[in-house]
Every structure is written in structure tokens, then in C-alpha cells.
Amino acid sequence: MDLAGSITSHASGSRTSGSDDLPAPSASIPRPQASAPAPKPLRVVHDTDGIDLAEAERAAASFLAALGLDTGTESLHGTPGRMARAYAELFSPRPFDLTTFPNDEGYDELVLARSIPVRSVCEHHLLPFTGTAHVGYLPGHRILGLSKLARVVEHFACRPQVQERLTKQVADWLQAHLEPKGVGVVIEAEHSCMTLRGVQATGSSTLTSTLLGTLRHDARSRAEFLSLTGLHS
């Protein structure tokens, strides 16, 4: 039996004496409101349309020949192709979805991913620099899938870079797309352009940081972040 129909029929039937002043029963049943759909994850893809491996291999062969290396030997014959494919890989971050979730519990403490591997290439000498990144944020209305912090680091590291710019790009991007209350990024890396050539400062490392929002302006929050990354304010 349709419940709404039975209520409507009862309301339209005969009334007892003195019931004219009584309000008629409601003919509708309240229904629960549907929750808002979750936002679609942002697909982050690096443009690789400009990569021409064949041309890069020919250029690498010319480069090695100009340095006096004979690429006709058995050992060096495949080196130009390997060079081209290696640099194409170094400059091609993997695509990912920026998955976020509602901050239902109102979590307002620091979220920090420590020791994220960093692998990039110095744009001045095209030599690699490697190290670790510590990336944290104070959540706003949404929280981020933890693996995405490492994905964002990779996205900006897989290109010719300087460490200062890399650090700020990661922080600015998270601030723009996640809208947290604060973001902190610290990167410590060893640059082979500094350890293998020139000054040859073996064992030296470079430290950079970017702090935004509450982590920049609130001394206690800043000190907590730097302490958890192993640094001091």
C-alpha cells in the first residue's frame, strides 16, 4: 500500500462533527536531502609533446663526438640513445590525480610527510641533484591523500631546476589547490654540479625552505614544523 496515498485518501474522506476547524493531515512525507557530490580529483599531467627522442639521440652523438669520444666502439655505440632516453625520463614526471577528502573531524594539527625522495637536474649544468623533502600543511576544509605530497614534489622536480624555485613551487601549488591554513616545505639536497666539478665540495648539502600562511606568521606553528623536520626556528 502506498503510504502517501493512504494519507491523502483519509484526509479527503468524511469528518466527524466539530472537526471542520482541525487542520488537514499533510499529504507529503519529508525525504532526506542528498549530500553534495564529492569534487572530481584534479588530473595533473606534464606536457611531454615536445620530446623528440630521435633528434635527442642524434644531438647526443654529436655532443659526444665534439668532446673527442668515439661512439663507433662497441661500448659507446648505444650511449647516445641511452643518454636521450635517460634525460627524457628525468624530465617526465608521472601523471597523478590530486585526491582530496572532506575534513569531517575538523582536524587542525600539522600533517607532515618527511624524507620524501627528491631527484632533479640542475638547470645550469644538467647534472643531477638528489636529497629529501619534508612537506607539511595545516588542513582547512579538505585533507590530501598522503601519497600526493610526494607526487607534487616529483611533478616539479622532473625538469631542469634550481632548488630554491623547486621549494617555492611545491609550497605555492599546494596552497593554491588545497587551500590549507598553512604550508611548509623544506628540501635538503646534494648537487653533483658542486661535488663532482668546480669546487668539488664532496659531502656538502644545500638547505632551502618555504613557509606560507600560519606556518609563516605564527611563531609557535613555525617552530613546531621546523622541529618536526629536524630543524630549529
PDB file of C-alpha atoms in Angstrom:
ATOM      1  CA  MET A   1       0.000   0.000   0.000  1.00  0.00           C
ATOM      2  CA  ASP A   2       1.282   3.467  -0.874  1.00  0.00           C
ATOM      3  CA  LEU A   3       1.638   5.304   2.425  1.00  0.00           C
ATOM      4  CA  ALA A   4       1.338   8.803   0.931  1.00  0.00           C
ATOM      5  CA  GLY A   5      -1.765   7.711  -0.981  1.00  0.00           C
ATOM      6  CA  SER A   6      -3.418   6.323   2.118  1.00  0.00           C
ATOM      7  CA  ILE A   7      -2.864   9.585   3.985  1.00  0.00           C
ATOM      8  CA  THR A   8      -4.353  11.601   1.132  1.00  0.00           C
ATOM      9  CA  SER A   9      -7.447   9.390   0.936  1.00  0.00           C
ATOM     10  CA  HIS A  10      -8.015   9.645   4.691  1.00  0.00           C
ATOM     11  CA  ALA A  11      -7.814  13.445   4.563  1.00  0.00           C
ATOM     12  CA  SER A  12     -10.398  13.686   1.778  1.00  0.00           C
ATOM     13  CA  GLY A  13     -12.945  11.395   3.497  1.00  0.00           C
ATOM     14  CA  SER A  14     -15.877  12.322   5.808  1.00  0.00           C
ATOM     15  CA  ARG A  15     -15.178  14.293   9.001  1.00  0.00           C
ATOM     16  CA  THR A  16     -16.872  13.930  12.367  1.00  0.00           C
ATOM     17  CA  SER A  17     -18.886  16.742  13.896  1.00  0.00           C
ATOM     18  CA  GLY A  18     -16.702  19.641  15.082  1.00  0.00           C
ATOM     19  CA  SER A  19     -13.684  18.557  13.061  1.00  0.00           C
ATOM     20  CA  ASP A  20     -14.017  21.344  10.437  1.00  0.00           C
ATOM     21  CA  ASP A  21     -11.623  23.593  12.356  1.00  0.00           C
ATOM     22  CA  LEU A  22      -8.872  20.943  12.582  1.00  0.00           C
ATOM     23  CA  PRO A  23      -6.018  21.223  10.068  1.00  0.00           C
ATOM     24  CA  ALA A  24      -5.915  18.548   7.402  1.00  0.00           C
ATOM     25  CA  PRO A  25      -3.113  15.997   7.709  1.00  0.00           C
ATOM     26  CA  SER A  26      -0.111  16.643   5.495  1.00  0.00           C
ATOM     27  CA  ALA A  27      -0.184  14.752   2.220  1.00  0.00           C
ATOM     28  CA  SER A  28       3.610  14.543   1.836  1.00  0.00           C
ATOM     29  CA  ILE A  29       6.382  12.728   3.673  1.00  0.00           C
ATOM     30  CA  PRO A  30       9.706  14.515   4.224  1.00  0.00           C
ATOM     31  CA  ARG A  31      12.564  12.921   2.297  1.00  0.00           C
ATOM     32  CA  PRO A  32      16.241  13.072   3.280  1.00  0.00           C
ATOM     33  CA  GLN A  33      18.273  15.576   1.308  1.00  0.00           C
ATOM     34  CA  ALA A  34      21.014  14.153  -0.911  1.00  0.00           C
ATOM     35  CA  SER A  35      24.571  15.045   0.107  1.00  0.00           C
ATOM     36  CA  ALA A  36      26.637  17.178  -2.240  1.00  0.00           C
ATOM     37  CA  PRO A  37      28.740  15.136  -4.688  1.00  0.00           C
ATOM     38  CA  ALA A  38      32.468  14.913  -3.997  1.00  0.00           C
ATOM     39  CA  PRO A  39      34.592  17.171  -6.210  1.00  0.00           C
ATOM     40  CA  LYS A  40      36.279  15.419  -9.119  1.00  0.00           C
ATOM     41  CA  PRO A  41      40.034  14.886  -8.489  1.00  0.00           C
ATOM     42  CA  LEU A  42      42.320  17.199 -10.426  1.00  0.00           C
ATOM     43  CA  ARG A  43      44.272  15.282 -13.085  1.00  0.00           C
ATOM     44  CA  VAL A  44      47.862  16.554 -13.144  1.00  0.00           C
ATOM     45  CA  VAL A  45      49.731  15.766 -16.364  1.00  0.00           C
ATOM     46  CA  HIS A  46      53.090  17.127 -17.527  1.00  0.00           C
ATOM     47  CA  ASP A  47      53.235  18.069 -21.219  1.00  0.00           C
ATOM     48  CA  THR A  48      55.723  15.757 -22.991  1.00  0.00           C
ATOM     49  CA  ASP A  49      54.673  16.537 -26.574  1.00  0.00           C
ATOM     50  CA  GLY A  50      57.926  18.377 -27.240  1.00  0.00           C
ATOM     51  CA  ILE A  51      60.172  15.343 -26.612  1.00  0.00           C
ATOM     52  CA  ASP A  52      61.819  14.024 -29.811  1.00  0.00           C
ATOM     53  CA  LEU A  53      63.948  11.029 -28.851  1.00  0.00           C
ATOM     54  CA  ALA A  54      65.372  10.505 -32.331  1.00  0.00           C
ATOM     55  CA  GLU A  55      66.584  14.095 -32.571  1.00  0.00           C
ATOM     56  CA  ALA A  56      67.877  13.962 -28.991  1.00  0.00           C
ATOM     57  CA  GLU A  57      69.885  10.829 -29.828  1.00  0.00           C
ATOM     58  CA  ARG A  58      71.474  12.490 -32.871  1.00  0.00           C
ATOM     59  CA  ALA A  59      72.323  15.557 -30.803  1.00  0.00           C
ATOM     60  CA  ALA A  60      73.835  13.386 -28.060  1.00  0.00           C
ATOM     61  CA  ALA A  61      76.017  11.617 -30.648  1.00  0.00           C
ATOM     62  CA  SER A  62      77.250  14.970 -31.942  1.00  0.00           C
ATOM     63  CA  PHE A  63      77.849  16.182 -28.392  1.00  0.00           C
ATOM     64  CA  LEU A  64      79.992  13.153 -27.517  1.00  0.00           C
ATOM     65  CA  ALA A  65      81.901  13.375 -30.793  1.00  0.00           C
ATOM     66  CA  ALA A  66      82.622  17.062 -30.112  1.00  0.00           C
ATOM     67  CA  LEU A  67      84.194  16.006 -26.829  1.00  0.00           C
ATOM     68  CA  GLY A  68      86.511  13.613 -28.683  1.00  0.00           C
ATOM     69  CA  LEU A  69      84.635  10.396 -27.846  1.00  0.00           C
ATOM     70  CA  ASP A  70      84.322   7.689 -30.488  1.00  0.00           C
ATOM     71  CA  THR A  71      80.717   6.473 -30.484  1.00  0.00           C
ATOM     72  CA  GLY A  72      81.594   3.833 -33.070  1.00  0.00           C
ATOM     73  CA  THR A  73      83.042   1.495 -30.452  1.00  0.00           C
ATOM     74  CA  GLU A  74      81.008  -1.401 -29.079  1.00  0.00           C
ATOM     75  CA  SER A  75      80.884   0.195 -25.628  1.00  0.00           C
ATOM     76  CA  LEU A  76      79.748   3.662 -26.767  1.00  0.00           C
ATOM     77  CA  HIS A  77      77.644   2.727 -29.782  1.00  0.00           C
ATOM     78  CA  GLY A  78      74.354   2.762 -27.836  1.00  0.00           C
ATOM     79  CA  THR A  79      75.311   5.602 -25.491  1.00  0.00           C
ATOM     80  CA  PRO A  80      73.628   8.475 -27.408  1.00  0.00           C
ATOM     81  CA  GLY A  81      70.289   6.633 -27.327  1.00  0.00           C
ATOM     82  CA  ARG A  82      70.679   5.807 -23.660  1.00  0.00           C
ATOM     83  CA  MET A  83      71.500   9.444 -22.913  1.00  0.00           C
ATOM     84  CA  ALA A  84      68.400  10.642 -24.758  1.00  0.00           C
ATOM     85  CA  ARG A  85      66.101   8.167 -23.002  1.00  0.00           C
ATOM     86  CA  ALA A  86      67.651   8.901 -19.606  1.00  0.00           C
ATOM     87  CA  TYR A  87      67.110  12.651 -19.850  1.00  0.00           C
ATOM     88  CA  ALA A  88      63.606  12.156 -21.248  1.00  0.00           C
ATOM     89  CA  GLU A  89      62.813  10.080 -18.151  1.00  0.00           C
ATOM     90  CA  LEU A  90      64.354  12.676 -15.838  1.00  0.00           C
ATOM     91  CA  PHE A  91      62.179  15.371 -17.437  1.00  0.00           C
ATOM     92  CA  SER A  92      58.891  13.389 -17.472  1.00  0.00           C
ATOM     93  CA  PRO A  93      57.013  13.207 -14.136  1.00  0.00           C
ATOM     94  CA  ARG A  94      54.294  10.598 -13.853  1.00  0.00           C
ATOM     95  CA  PRO A  95      50.697  11.875 -14.098  1.00  0.00           C
ATOM     96  CA  PHE A  96      48.527  11.659 -10.989  1.00  0.00           C
ATOM     97  CA  ASP A  97      45.137  12.584  -9.555  1.00  0.00           C
ATOM     98  CA  LEU A  98      45.103  15.144  -6.748  1.00  0.00           C
ATOM     99  CA  THR A  99      42.791  13.202  -4.430  1.00  0.00           C
ATOM    100  CA  THR A 100      41.320  15.158  -1.516  1.00  0.00           C
ATOM    101  CA  PHE A 101      38.775  14.280   1.159  1.00  0.00           C
ATOM    102  CA  PRO A 102      36.477  16.334   3.409  1.00  0.00           C
ATOM    103  CA  ASN A 103      37.997  17.229   6.767  1.00  0.00           C
ATOM    104  CA  ASP A 104      34.935  15.831   8.574  1.00  0.00           C
ATOM    105  CA  GLU A 105      36.506  15.760  12.032  1.00  0.00           C
ATOM    106  CA  GLY A 106      37.861  19.288  11.778  1.00  0.00           C
ATOM    107  CA  TYR A 107      41.486  18.132  12.194  1.00  0.00           C
ATOM    108  CA  ASP A 108      43.547  21.281  12.737  1.00  0.00           C
ATOM    109  CA  GLU A 109      47.014  19.982  13.613  1.00  0.00           C
ATOM    110  CA  LEU A 110      50.053  19.636  11.372  1.00  0.00           C
ATOM    111  CA  VAL A 111      50.184  16.955   8.657  1.00  0.00           C
ATOM    112  CA  LEU A 112      53.816  16.284   7.715  1.00  0.00           C
ATOM    113  CA  ALA A 113      55.402  13.853   5.247  1.00  0.00           C
ATOM    114  CA  ARG A 114      59.103  13.576   5.975  1.00  0.00           C
ATOM    115  CA  SER A 115      62.049  12.350   3.911  1.00  0.00           C
ATOM    116  CA  ILE A 116      60.325  12.355   0.512  1.00  0.00           C
ATOM    117  CA  PRO A 117      63.000  11.454  -2.075  1.00  0.00           C
ATOM    118  CA  VAL A 118      63.988  14.312  -4.389  1.00  0.00           C
ATOM    119  CA  ARG A 119      65.652  13.701  -7.749  1.00  0.00           C
ATOM    120  CA  SER A 120      66.146  16.605 -10.096  1.00  0.00           C
ATOM    121  CA  VAL A 121      68.605  18.130 -12.572  1.00  0.00           C
ATOM    122  CA  CYS A 122      70.477  21.399 -12.130  1.00  0.00           C
ATOM    123  CA  GLU A 123      69.431  23.657 -14.991  1.00  0.00           C
ATOM    124  CA  HIS A 124      72.887  25.293 -15.139  1.00  0.00           C
ATOM    125  CA  HIS A 125      74.969  22.163 -15.797  1.00  0.00           C
ATOM    126  CA  LEU A 126      72.321  19.444 -16.411  1.00  0.00           C
ATOM    127  CA  LEU A 127      73.850  17.397 -13.615  1.00  0.00           C
ATOM    128  CA  PRO A 128      71.603  15.709 -11.047  1.00  0.00           C
ATOM    129  CA  PHE A 129      70.926  16.809  -7.506  1.00  0.00           C
ATOM    130  CA  THR A 130      69.339  14.439  -5.023  1.00  0.00           C
ATOM    131  CA  GLY A 131      68.073  14.665  -1.472  1.00  0.00           C
ATOM    132  CA  THR A 132      64.918  14.682   0.632  1.00  0.00           C
ATOM    133  CA  ALA A 133      61.912  16.939   1.074  1.00  0.00           C
ATOM    134  CA  HIS A 134      59.764  17.491   4.167  1.00  0.00           C
ATOM    135  CA  VAL A 135      56.307  18.739   3.189  1.00  0.00           C
ATOM    136  CA  GLY A 136      53.599  19.696   5.680  1.00  0.00           C
ATOM    137  CA  TYR A 137      50.337  21.610   5.874  1.00  0.00           C
ATOM    138  CA  LEU A 138      47.676  22.742   8.335  1.00  0.00           C
ATOM    139  CA  PRO A 139      44.347  21.442   6.942  1.00  0.00           C
ATOM    140  CA  GLY A 140      41.433  23.644   6.022  1.00  0.00           C
ATOM    141  CA  HIS A 141      38.153  22.211   4.753  1.00  0.00           C
ATOM    142  CA  ARG A 142      39.824  19.297   2.931  1.00  0.00           C
ATOM    143  CA  ILE A 143      42.700  16.889   3.551  1.00  0.00           C
ATOM    144  CA  LEU A 144      45.034  15.443   0.952  1.00  0.00           C
ATOM    145  CA  GLY A 145      45.830  11.813   0.143  1.00  0.00           C
ATOM    146  CA  LEU A 146      49.296  11.450   1.715  1.00  0.00           C
ATOM    147  CA  SER A 147      50.973   9.972  -1.362  1.00  0.00           C
ATOM    148  CA  LYS A 148      50.053  13.129  -3.280  1.00  0.00           C
ATOM    149  CA  LEU A 149      52.598  15.157  -1.308  1.00  0.00           C
ATOM    150  CA  ALA A 150      55.329  13.013  -2.846  1.00  0.00           C
ATOM    151  CA  ARG A 151      53.646  13.244  -6.258  1.00  0.00           C
ATOM    152  CA  VAL A 152      53.681  17.045  -6.164  1.00  0.00           C
ATOM    153  CA  VAL A 153      57.399  17.035  -5.283  1.00  0.00           C
ATOM    154  CA  GLU A 154      58.102  14.695  -8.207  1.00  0.00           C
ATOM    155  CA  HIS A 155      55.974  16.801 -10.564  1.00  0.00           C
ATOM    156  CA  PHE A 156      58.115  19.898 -10.058  1.00  0.00           C
ATOM    157  CA  ALA A 157      61.443  18.060  -9.631  1.00  0.00           C
ATOM    158  CA  CYS A 158      61.291  16.264 -13.002  1.00  0.00           C
ATOM    159  CA  ARG A 159      62.589  19.168 -15.071  1.00  0.00           C
ATOM    160  CA  PRO A 160      65.701  21.368 -15.167  1.00  0.00           C
ATOM    161  CA  GLN A 161      65.549  23.154 -11.816  1.00  0.00           C
ATOM    162  CA  VAL A 162      67.175  25.219  -9.152  1.00  0.00           C
ATOM    163  CA  GLN A 163      66.470  24.106  -5.598  1.00  0.00           C
ATOM    164  CA  GLU A 164      65.168  27.491  -4.486  1.00  0.00           C
ATOM    165  CA  ARG A 165      62.488  27.551  -7.188  1.00  0.00           C
ATOM    166  CA  LEU A 166      61.559  23.896  -6.642  1.00  0.00           C
ATOM    167  CA  THR A 167      60.921  24.509  -2.938  1.00  0.00           C
ATOM    168  CA  LYS A 168      58.668  27.502  -3.592  1.00  0.00           C
ATOM    169  CA  GLN A 169      56.786  25.868  -6.478  1.00  0.00           C
ATOM    170  CA  VAL A 170      55.762  22.905  -4.317  1.00  0.00           C
ATOM    171  CA  ALA A 171      54.552  25.175  -1.497  1.00  0.00           C
ATOM    172  CA  ASP A 172      52.718  27.630  -3.766  1.00  0.00           C
ATOM    173  CA  TRP A 173      50.984  24.843  -5.706  1.00  0.00           C
ATOM    174  CA  LEU A 174      49.700  23.148  -2.546  1.00  0.00           C
ATOM    175  CA  GLN A 175      48.495  26.474  -1.169  1.00  0.00           C
ATOM    176  CA  ALA A 176      46.616  27.250  -4.391  1.00  0.00           C
ATOM    177  CA  HIS A 177      44.981  23.846  -4.942  1.00  0.00           C
ATOM    178  CA  LEU A 178      44.378  22.609  -1.371  1.00  0.00           C
ATOM    179  CA  GLU A 179      43.680  25.980   0.309  1.00  0.00           C
ATOM    180  CA  PRO A 180      45.081  24.945   3.709  1.00  0.00           C
ATOM    181  CA  LYS A 181      45.712  27.248   6.641  1.00  0.00           C
ATOM    182  CA  GLY A 182      49.452  26.940   6.118  1.00  0.00           C
ATOM    183  CA  VAL A 183      52.111  25.104   4.087  1.00  0.00           C
ATOM    184  CA  GLY A 184      55.743  24.311   4.821  1.00  0.00           C
ATOM    185  CA  VAL A 185      58.369  22.798   2.518  1.00  0.00           C
ATOM    186  CA  VAL A 186      61.996  22.060   3.387  1.00  0.00           C
ATOM    187  CA  ILE A 187      64.405  20.461   0.893  1.00  0.00           C
ATOM    188  CA  GLU A 188      67.937  19.280   1.619  1.00  0.00           C
ATOM    189  CA  ALA A 189      69.941  18.092  -1.376  1.00  0.00           C
ATOM    190  CA  GLU A 190      73.439  17.349  -2.641  1.00  0.00           C
ATOM    191  CA  HIS A 191      74.286  18.904  -6.008  1.00  0.00           C
ATOM    192  CA  SER A 192      76.682  16.959  -8.197  1.00  0.00           C
ATOM    193  CA  CYS A 193      77.481  20.183 -10.082  1.00  0.00           C
ATOM    194  CA  MET A 194      79.086  21.267  -6.805  1.00  0.00           C
ATOM    195  CA  THR A 195      80.577  17.945  -5.663  1.00  0.00           C
ATOM    196  CA  LEU A 196      81.851  16.407  -8.942  1.00  0.00           C
ATOM    197  CA  ARG A 197      83.172  19.516 -10.709  1.00  0.00           C
ATOM    198  CA  GLY A 198      84.355  23.039  -9.965  1.00  0.00           C
ATOM    199  CA  VAL A 199      84.903  23.385  -6.238  1.00  0.00           C
ATOM    200  CA  GLN A 200      84.389  19.601  -5.756  1.00  0.00           C
ATOM    201  CA  ALA A 201      82.899  20.126  -2.299  1.00  0.00           C
ATOM    202  CA  THR A 202      82.200  16.468  -1.602  1.00  0.00           C
ATOM    203  CA  GLY A 203      79.666  15.888   1.191  1.00  0.00           C
ATOM    204  CA  SER A 204      78.195  19.381   1.122  1.00  0.00           C
ATOM    205  CA  SER A 205      74.423  19.841   1.018  1.00  0.00           C
ATOM    206  CA  THR A 206      72.060  22.732   0.359  1.00  0.00           C
ATOM    207  CA  LEU A 207      69.012  23.530   2.503  1.00  0.00           C
ATOM    208  CA  THR A 208      66.021  25.596   1.326  1.00  0.00           C
ATOM    209  CA  SER A 209      62.624  26.302   2.882  1.00  0.00           C
ATOM    210  CA  THR A 210      59.319  27.995   2.086  1.00  0.00           C
ATOM    211  CA  LEU A 211      56.658  28.707   4.720  1.00  0.00           C
ATOM    212  CA  LEU A 212      53.198  30.076   3.910  1.00  0.00           C
ATOM    213  CA  GLY A 213      50.129  31.116   5.887  1.00  0.00           C
ATOM    214  CA  THR A 214      50.040  30.213   9.575  1.00  0.00           C
ATOM    215  CA  LEU A 215      53.349  28.349   9.371  1.00  0.00           C
ATOM    216  CA  ARG A 216      55.000  31.601   8.316  1.00  0.00           C
ATOM    217  CA  HIS A 217      53.216  34.099  10.552  1.00  0.00           C
ATOM    218  CA  ASP A 218      52.634  32.140  13.777  1.00  0.00           C
ATOM    219  CA  ALA A 219      55.848  31.593  15.719  1.00  0.00           C
ATOM    220  CA  ARG A 220      54.634  28.502  17.599  1.00  0.00           C
ATOM    221  CA  SER A 221      53.364  26.763  14.457  1.00  0.00           C
ATOM    222  CA  ARG A 222      56.571  27.615  12.611  1.00  0.00           C
ATOM    223  CA  ALA A 223      58.703  26.267  15.455  1.00  0.00           C
ATOM    224  CA  GLU A 224      56.699  23.026  15.579  1.00  0.00           C
ATOM    225  CA  PHE A 225      57.090  22.462  11.847  1.00  0.00           C
ATOM    226  CA  LEU A 226      60.821  23.157  11.835  1.00  0.00           C
ATOM    227  CA  SER A 227      61.315  20.969  14.903  1.00  0.00           C
ATOM    228  CA  LEU A 228      59.491  18.024  13.346  1.00  0.00           C
ATOM    229  CA  THR A 229      61.583  18.344  10.187  1.00  0.00           C
ATOM    230  CA  GLY A 230      64.739  18.201  12.296  1.00  0.00           C
ATOM    231  CA  LEU A 231      65.476  21.928  12.005  1.00  0.00           C
ATOM    232  CA  HIS A 232      65.207  24.735  14.551  1.00  0.00           C
ATOM    233  CA  SER A 233      63.481  28.117  14.278  1.00  0.00           C
TER     234      SER A 233
END
